[in-house]
Each structure stands twice: as structure tokens, then as C-alpha cells.
């Protein structure tokens, strides 16, 4: 599964970067969302993808029986998902405020301080 | 001693406070510091004279072999004495010169800091420490030249001095590093003992070039001499102290100090004696073209610095004796003359010697001091300057390389200097009285004390040069051999019989007086050379600076053009280039492409790709958001399929919230417009595909690589026993890596506050807007 995911993640990154290079700020924000999702998947998939063995300790035992999925990348990704949401909500509200004031969705029209 | 120097910096910072307490008497109080240091140095004199070396050890950064160890031998002692004694006199003088000046405390801070840096420079035994103090003197010099910061010319001169000396400083740093590598030590004492090794080392030539660049820029040698006359924009006490007696001699000191380690080779002898002689002649020749008394003196300082360099280059024992005698003589008379120049400026309100005349009638004491000091500058008996000049001529006759040329340049410098001395001492004080911007009076005692003392010393040492024998001997010993290894007996005398140097002196006296006699006519003639002068080294400096600015502007326009996309493209291309290079050329790409997946997994992966691509190409915002949602939920499904239930839950929640947020907010924004040209799209697509492809390759190569032992194994094994939790991911989040989670909470809280604040402002503005007619429709 990992090689397939490698290709998928490459495409997600490419899509994210393409969108981040657009002049429209809304597209830039969409690019950021794609990028954070792609990065999360990258960390998750690189650690190895295991079917049907969640990192849980069964009741009454001190350690899981047999191999389980690596819990550390999962913890990292979990943190990343939440932070990405925080950043996204801030960015979206910022874009909205910028639109209200500058009335432009074009980054090129916002590069000077006096607009 | 180290404590005294470091404490001196503290005292410098305290100057404003002292000024608060002592008012106009602060400079006198501050002068106690160098005076006390000078007294301490005099206490060390018997040991120094006996050829002992005082090494005051002080570890600074032991791990890097950097010490604050101070080295006091004859050479360091002489320089330290000049710094402290002239420093004390200059402080007393400046108290009067800058009386009532608004920025007197600032002046005291910087000049005291300079004094301590300069002391550190001449006393340091460690190359790194020396370099730190070296740069500190450049910076304090910058601040002092630009003291009148409202004056554009002063600021420009300050910057020029800084650039030239600090540029040389960079070369010097490189030279020092190579020197330490070649000599395997950072200690000057050690390095001077390894002269043989250093002179034969493969790095000798680069070291020599770098060290000479540093020393020549600092000591205003040709072709870097131009910054020194411009530095005369500084207040006169600064010119007297930094730009004649001390800082500009730092380069000379360094060359003298390194003489046992690096001197004596052909490269050293030729470059030092030729550059020195050229500087000498240039300085003297430029001097007589000016009528500004400070410029006259500044160019004659350039001439003196050239002489010192040339004598070091000749390097025989006789030349070194001449070096020390000339150094001492110059510090005494030039310090005095600059202070006299300050008095003239202060009393008459002009610096132009042609605008003054007959001043001896109103300021007889100043005139006497000026005459004495100028006699020494002219090199006339019975002053110390004469002793120095005789020895200089004698050494030039001993020169091993380029003797005729050097002799010619030295002779030219000698008679032109004599003319300068006559101009400075005779022009303002004799002849008919002239109207000057302010009415001159005799100088206040505090201003006259310093120059008078220095001038009298010139006379005293001139009459009985034998007094200086032990000092000259101890200093020459330090230049000739590693500290403490030899004793040199030196004998200075004012009368050597009738010999070639004396005849040369006589000839230069006659020629010098002729130049003085016809100075006005000569100046008019030389003025015609103006276009030629305009192409001098200073023009080169200007062109270089203009070039730097032009390149900076060009690259800023190219790289820092304010377009986010360009920065991003640049960053990504560099990333792809470097990582790709490492991946393809330093690493064998071997993929273990065992593709094994179920059909439903492939479908989920396909949905992800479709969602991402659709989000990019959709024209409608709603469709783009929906496509993003599809991708997000497919990712959640992947988490479910591959043993990450916690991630799946979080992703589902966040994805739902995201879609709601986007739908709510984006609908108040305009439709997607087509802003880019097809070429731009193609370029962006290429960059995107390159980066994405690189990520895929990277991930594949990571997957095929060897796995290191996982930290997670510890967490899996200890989750229940230590963390008492059955969900290992949760235990990691709240226990093993709890600080990460705390940080995450802060980020979220900040984002929430930011969002709230922006929405709140919006609400306020909305209320406000309802009282005035709406600007434009809000449904775009």
C-alpha cells in the first residue's frame, strides 16, 4: 500500500503547490489546506501502514499482543490536524477581513502597504 | 589589568551618570581612569625595561583556546603609555573644547570605550581577542567621526572610515585564522616563537596578503589613505587622539608585533617598504594642496604612517630604532598640533589657515606651543622630530630593496612635510592680523595644558634623547624578536656628525622653505591637477560603493519583488535542486516496489486524488469546497482502514467544521477570477509536479531504506504500566509528549483569540457603517 500512497501524496503535494502559486488568496488558502493534509498523510504513511491493528492495549493486559500500528506518528499527525484547523480558521477570517477592506482577491494588488 | 580595561567599558557607560553629578568637570573625572592606568604602567616599567614579559593570564573561552591574556613587553608598554597619557590629556582638552555641548556625555562614553578597546588591542596576546578589540576600535571610531550626526559630510566620512577599516578587518580575520592554523596557536607569544615555521609554511603568502590588507586599511596606507583626511569631520580631540596618535597606529602596531613571526621575507620587505614610501610621498604631496589646517595635519599623519610602515619594512635594527623614535616623536608633536588646530578653530571659528594671520599677538602661548610642535614636525633640531628624521634617512640608506626610489620618495616627503610644518606654525600666527568669524582670545588653560605638555616633551627628549634609550631598546627588542628573548641597546643622539642624513636634512630644509615661500602659487598650479586627483583611490571607493548599491538594488528587484509566488517558486526550486541532487548523485535509488493493496483501498486513494485535483480545477467555489471535503473524508477513511481510529475521528470532526467554515465565509467573497496567463500556469504546474515528484521519490527511498529501532516500542510497552492508559496514542498525547499538546493548546487559543478579535472588529465597523451610507454593495 505504501508505494501507492507515495504516488497519491506526491499528487497531493503537487496540487497544493499549484494552488499556492495562484494569485487569488482564496486559492492560496485551499492550497494550504491541501498541503497540510498531504503532509499529515506523508508522516502517517512513511511510518508504515498496518491493517487492523490499532495501537490499543486490550483490557487486562499491560501491552498489546503482537505488533500494532506505530502510535507515535499517529500522535504527531493528530496534533498536526488540530493545529492545521486552527491556522485555517485564522487564515479564512483574515482573508475575509482583507477582502472587506481592500476589496481585492488578487495578491499582486496587496503587495504594497498603501493599498 | 584586564579588570581595569573591562571596568573601563563600564565606566564609559557610566559617563552620562557622572555628567549628571559632576557637570562640566566630568572629563576631568574621567581622565583619572587613563591617568591611573598610566601610573600602573609606569610601576611596571622596571620589569619591562629589564626585558621581562608580563603575561597576565585570563581564560575566556577555554574550549576554543580563546583567552583574555594580556601581554606586556616593551612594545606593548610603549603603545599602552601613548594611549593612556595622550588619552588623559585629550579628555582634559575635550572638556574645554566641547564645554556646554549637548552631547558631551555621549562623546565621553564613546571616547572612553575607544580608549579601552585600543588598550585591549595593544595588550592582547590572543589573536581572537586582538581582533575583537580591533573591530571595537573601528566601531567607536565610526561613532566618533560621525559625532556631529546632523552633518551629512560627517556621516558620509564616518561610513567611509568604517567600510574601509572593517573591510580590511574582514581580511585580517581570515589572515588570523590561517595564521593560527599555520602556527598551531592563537597566542601571539607562541606565534612569534614559530617564525621559521610560519615563513616556510605554504599559507605564508595568503596570510601576509590578508594581514597586510587589515593593517594597511587601518593605518591609512596607500591606496586606502583617503578615509583618514575625510575622518577630520570628527571633533578635533578625536582627530588628535584616534586619527593621529592611536587608532591609525593599530595597523603599525600589528605589523611590529608580527615582525618576529612573519617579517624579513622578500614579500614583507618589498611590500612594506614600497607601500610605506608611496604613502609617505602621497601624504606629503596631498597635504600642501589643502588650506584646511586639519586636512594639512591629516595628510601629514598619512605621511608619518607611511614612514613607520617603510621603516618596519626595511627592518634592520637601525631602522627599528628609527621606527620607535619616529613613532614617539610623531605621537607627541602631532597630538600637540591637532590640539592647537582645535584651539585655532575654537577661537577663530575657521579652519582655513589662509584666513588667519597675526594671531601670535592675541594668543602668544598657543603660538609658542605651535612653534615647538611644528619644529618637531619639520624635523629640525633640537627636537625629537629631528632625531627621528635623521635616523629615518640613515635607515633608508640601509634599505635592501628599491633603495633609490625609496630615498627619492622619502626626501620628497621630508621637504614637503617641512613646508606643511611652516604653513601650520607660521601662517596663522605671523603676518598681518585678519578678520575671522569669531574674535580670538588666548586659549583656556585646560585646552593649552595638553599640547604644551606634549610640545615640551618633544623638546626635552630632543635635547636629551639619551633619556629614551631604555624605552627604545625595550621596544625594538619586542619588534626584533619574540617577547622577552633579546635585549637591545639603543643610543639616540641629536648630533651624529656631518654625514649624508644631515646633508639630506639641510637640502630638505632649503627646498621646504622654498615650497612655503611659493605655496600660494604652487597651490594654484596644483589645483589644475584636480581632474587627475578626482580619479584617485577615493573615486575607486565611490565606484565600488555605487556598484554594491546597484547590485543590491538589482537583486532586490529580482528576488525580493514582493510577490509571494516568486519567493515560493525560488524556495521550491532550490529545495528540489539540492534534495534532488543529493537523492540522485549521493544515494543509490533502489525501490522495493511490492505493490499489494485491496480494491477498496485503491478506490479510497483514487477519491483522494480526484478530490485534490478537482479542488484545483473547479471554477465554482462551492464545488471546490465540496472536492476538498471529498478528499478530507477519504483521508479519514484511510485512517480507519489502517489502524488509526483516533486520527479518523479527529479528521472527520475537523473536516466537517472546515467545510462549514469555508461555506460560511467564502460565500461572502468574490468568485474565482482567472488572473494568470497560460504560461504562468504552465510554469506553476511544472514547479508543482517537480516538487510532488520529488516527494514521491523521497518517500519511496525512505520506505526502501533500513528501519532504525523505533522510539514507539518504548511507548507501546509502557503505555499501560506507566501511563495507565489503554489507548497508546492518547497516552502519548497527554503523558509522554504532554508539552507538545500544551503548545498546541496555546496555538489554538491564540488562533481563537485572533478570529474572535477580527470578527468583533468587523461587528463594530458594521455598526458604524450603518450610520453612514454604504460605500458599495456587499454581495460581490
PDB file of N, CA and C in Angstrom, chain B residues 419 543 562 648:
ATOM      1  N   UNK B 419      57.470  72.004   4.657  1.00  0.00           N
ATOM      2  CA  UNK B 419      56.599  73.087   4.207  1.00  0.00           C
ATOM      3  C   UNK B 419      55.286  73.077   4.991  1.00  0.00           C
ATOM      4  N   UNK B 543      33.072  54.312  -6.637  1.00  0.00           N
ATOM      5  CA  UNK B 543      32.547  53.458  -7.690  1.00  0.00           C
ATOM      6  C   UNK B 543      32.157  52.099  -7.109  1.00  0.00           C
ATOM      7  N   UNK B 562       8.325  41.307  -3.713  1.00  0.00           N
ATOM      8  CA  UNK B 562       7.057  41.446  -3.031  1.00  0.00           C
ATOM      9  C   UNK B 562       5.999  40.496  -3.544  1.00  0.00           C
ATOM     10  N   UNK B 648      -8.872   9.087  12.629  1.00  0.00           N
ATOM     11  CA  UNK B 648     -10.078   9.109  11.807  1.00  0.00           C
ATOM     12  C   UNK B 648     -11.130   9.985  12.439  1.00  0.00           C
TER      13      UNK B 648
END
